[in-house]
Amino acid sequence: TTPGAAWLWGQVADATGGSVASSRVTGDLGSGFIIEDFRYRSGTVELSARQLKIKASPAGWPLTIQVQSLALQDVDVVTLSTGTEPVNPEGDLRIQSTLEALRLPVGVYIHDAEISNIRFRAGDDAPLSVAESLSFSAALDDTLVLERLAMQSSGIEMTLDSS
């Protein structure tokens, strides 16, 4: 139910110390959740999405999280300044440190992820459109394993498949 979704989201927000927030959450465990105006903020990165839809469930032993579907619309990624110097003087994102920040106590398997309209901005710079669409399936445990990756950006299409 929507009240249950709001309660569960409140638990997630509290557990992250306010690192995640949203304006509204609807849905249920059976059909998945819709999170409006999703925001995540760490010390160096802020991520926002107009809408996040997720259908996931716990599974197996050892415990894992199985994400059957994940969709993010209108995604903005902003690197933040620490006040005295730019977060990333080279102007790029460090994948290893980002993965370490995302490390969870359980493995996460994403079967179908779709992200649309992705923009990147470093500090107060103008936003840069990165991709119109990105889709993938992946496993995140001690390492990140991409099983499928497809991207469309400025008329260029790319597809990678590990099979």
CSV table of C-alpha atoms in Angstrom, one decimal:
chain,number,residue,atom,x,y,z
A,1,THR,CA,0.0,0.0,0.0
A,2,THR,CA,1.1,3.6,-0.4
A,3,PRO,CA,1.2,4.2,3.4
A,4,GLY,CA,3.4,1.1,3.7
A,5,ALA,CA,5.6,2.4,0.9
A,6,ALA,CA,6.0,5.8,2.6
A,7,TRP,CA,6.8,4.1,5.9
A,8,LEU,CA,9.4,1.8,4.2
A,9,TRP,CA,11.0,4.8,2.4
A,10,GLY,CA,11.1,6.7,5.7
A,11,GLN,CA,13.1,3.7,7.2
A,12,VAL,CA,15.5,3.9,4.2
A,13,ALA,CA,16.0,7.7,4.6
A,14,ASP,CA,16.5,7.4,8.3
A,15,ALA,CA,19.1,4.5,7.9
A,16,THR,CA,21.1,6.6,5.4
A,17,GLY,CA,21.2,9.6,7.8
A,18,GLY,CA,19.3,11.8,5.3
A,19,SER,CA,21.6,11.0,2.3
A,20,VAL,CA,18.5,10.0,0.3
A,21,ALA,CA,15.3,11.9,0.0
A,22,SER,CA,12.2,12.3,-2.1
A,23,SER,CA,8.9,14.3,-2.3
A,24,ARG,CA,6.6,11.3,-2.7
A,25,VAL,CA,6.6,7.5,-2.6
A,26,THR,CA,3.8,5.2,-3.8
A,27,GLY,CA,3.5,1.5,-4.6
A,28,ASP,CA,3.9,-1.8,-2.7
A,29,LEU,CA,6.2,-4.8,-2.4
A,30,GLY,CA,4.3,-6.8,-5.0
A,31,SER,CA,4.2,-4.3,-7.8
A,32,GLY,CA,7.2,-2.1,-6.9
A,33,PHE,CA,7.7,1.5,-5.8
A,34,ILE,CA,7.6,4.8,-7.6
A,35,ILE,CA,9.8,7.5,-6.0
A,36,GLU,CA,9.2,11.1,-7.1
A,37,ASP,CA,12.0,13.7,-7.0
A,38,PHE,CA,14.6,11.2,-5.8
A,39,ARG,CA,17.8,12.7,-4.4
A,40,TYR,CA,21.0,11.1,-3.1
A,41,ARG,CA,23.9,13.2,-1.7
A,42,SER,CA,27.3,12.1,-0.4
A,43,GLY,CA,30.1,14.4,0.5
A,44,THR,CA,31.3,14.7,-3.1
A,45,VAL,CA,28.4,13.7,-5.4
A,46,GLU,CA,24.7,14.7,-5.7
A,47,LEU,CA,22.4,12.5,-7.8
A,48,SER,CA,18.8,13.4,-8.5
A,49,ALA,CA,16.1,11.9,-10.7
A,50,ARG,CA,12.6,13.2,-11.5
A,51,GLN,CA,11.3,9.7,-11.0
A,52,LEU,CA,12.7,6.3,-9.9
A,53,LYS,CA,10.7,3.1,-10.4
A,54,ILE,CA,12.0,0.0,-8.7
A,55,LYS,CA,10.8,-3.6,-8.3
A,56,ALA,CA,13.0,-5.6,-6.1
A,57,SER,CA,13.0,-8.4,-3.5
A,58,PRO,CA,15.3,-10.3,-1.2
A,59,ALA,CA,16.4,-13.7,-2.3
A,60,GLY,CA,18.5,-16.8,-1.5
A,61,TRP,CA,21.2,-17.7,0.9
A,62,PRO,CA,23.5,-15.9,1.3
A,63,LEU,CA,21.0,-13.0,1.2
A,64,THR,CA,21.0,-10.9,-2.0
A,65,ILE,CA,18.8,-8.2,-3.4
A,66,GLN,CA,17.3,-9.1,-6.8
A,67,VAL,CA,16.2,-6.0,-8.7
A,68,GLN,CA,13.8,-7.2,-11.4
A,69,SER,CA,13.4,-3.7,-12.9
A,70,LEU,CA,14.8,-0.2,-12.2
A,71,ALA,CA,14.0,2.9,-14.2
A,72,LEU,CA,15.2,6.5,-13.6
A,73,GLN,CA,14.0,9.5,-15.6
A,74,ASP,CA,15.8,12.9,-16.0
A,75,VAL,CA,18.9,12.1,-14.0
A,76,ASP,CA,21.4,14.8,-12.9
A,77,VAL,CA,24.8,14.0,-11.5
A,78,VAL,CA,26.7,16.8,-9.9
A,79,THR,CA,30.2,16.7,-8.4
A,80,LEU,CA,30.4,19.0,-5.3
A,81,SER,CA,33.2,21.2,-4.2
A,82,THR,CA,34.6,20.7,-0.7
A,83,GLY,CA,35.0,24.4,-0.3
A,84,THR,CA,38.7,24.9,-0.8
A,85,GLU,CA,39.4,22.9,-3.9
A,86,PRO,CA,37.4,21.1,-6.6
A,87,VAL,CA,36.3,17.6,-5.8
A,88,ASN,CA,38.0,16.3,-8.9
A,89,PRO,CA,40.6,18.6,-10.4
A,90,GLU,CA,40.9,16.3,-13.4
A,91,GLY,CA,37.2,16.7,-14.1
A,92,ASP,CA,36.3,13.0,-14.1
A,93,LEU,CA,34.4,10.6,-11.8
A,94,ARG,CA,36.5,8.0,-10.0
A,95,ILE,CA,34.6,4.7,-10.6
A,96,GLN,CA,36.5,2.9,-7.8
A,97,SER,CA,35.7,5.4,-5.1
A,98,THR,CA,32.0,5.6,-6.4
A,99,LEU,CA,31.7,1.8,-6.1
A,100,GLU,CA,33.3,1.8,-2.7
A,101,ALA,CA,30.7,4.4,-1.6
A,102,LEU,CA,27.9,2.2,-2.9
A,103,ARG,CA,29.1,-0.9,-1.2
A,104,LEU,CA,26.3,-2.7,0.5
A,105,PRO,CA,26.4,-5.6,3.1
A,106,VAL,CA,24.6,-7.8,0.6
A,107,GLY,CA,25.0,-8.5,-3.2
A,108,VAL,CA,22.7,-6.7,-5.6
A,109,TYR,CA,21.7,-8.1,-8.9
A,110,ILE,CA,20.0,-5.8,-11.4
A,111,HIS,CA,18.2,-7.7,-14.1
A,112,ASP,CA,16.9,-4.7,-16.1
A,113,ALA,CA,17.8,-1.1,-15.6
A,114,GLU,CA,16.7,1.8,-17.8
A,115,ILE,CA,18.0,5.4,-17.3
A,116,SER,CA,16.9,8.2,-19.5
A,117,ASN,CA,18.1,11.8,-20.0
A,118,ILE,CA,21.4,11.7,-18.1
A,119,ARG,CA,23.2,15.0,-17.4
A,120,PHE,CA,26.5,15.7,-15.6
A,121,ARG,CA,27.7,18.9,-14.0
A,122,ALA,CA,30.9,19.7,-12.2
A,123,GLY,CA,30.2,22.2,-9.4
A,124,ASP,CA,28.7,25.4,-10.8
A,125,ASP,CA,29.6,24.6,-14.5
A,126,ALA,CA,26.8,24.3,-17.1
A,127,PRO,CA,25.3,20.8,-17.3
A,128,LEU,CA,26.5,18.4,-20.0
A,129,SER,CA,24.2,15.9,-21.6
A,130,VAL,CA,25.8,12.5,-21.2
A,131,ALA,CA,23.2,10.2,-22.7
A,132,GLU,CA,19.6,10.1,-23.9
A,133,SER,CA,19.3,6.5,-22.6
A,134,LEU,CA,21.4,3.9,-20.8
A,135,SER,CA,20.2,0.3,-20.1
A,136,PHE,CA,22.1,-2.5,-18.4
A,137,SER,CA,22.0,-5.6,-16.3
A,138,ALA,CA,24.7,-6.0,-13.6
A,139,ALA,CA,25.8,-7.6,-10.4
A,140,LEU,CA,27.4,-5.6,-7.6
A,141,ASP,CA,29.0,-7.6,-4.8
A,142,ASP,CA,32.7,-7.2,-4.2
A,143,THR,CA,33.1,-6.1,-7.8
A,144,LEU,CA,30.8,-4.7,-10.4
A,145,VAL,CA,30.1,-7.1,-13.3
A,146,LEU,CA,28.2,-5.6,-16.3
A,147,GLU,CA,26.4,-8.4,-18.2
A,148,ARG,CA,24.7,-6.1,-20.7
A,149,LEU,CA,25.2,-2.4,-21.5
A,150,ALA,CA,23.5,-0.3,-24.1
A,151,MET,CA,23.7,3.5,-24.6
A,152,GLN,CA,22.4,6.1,-26.9
A,153,SER,CA,23.9,9.6,-27.0
A,154,SER,CA,23.8,12.3,-29.7
A,155,GLY,CA,22.8,9.8,-32.4
A,156,ILE,CA,25.5,7.2,-31.4
A,157,GLU,CA,24.3,3.8,-30.3
A,158,MET,CA,26.5,1.3,-28.4
A,159,THR,CA,25.7,-2.2,-27.2
A,160,LEU,CA,27.9,-4.5,-25.2
A,161,ASP,CA,27.0,-8.0,-24.2
A,162,SER,CA,29.1,-10.4,-22.1
A,163,SER,CA,27.6,-13.5,-23.6
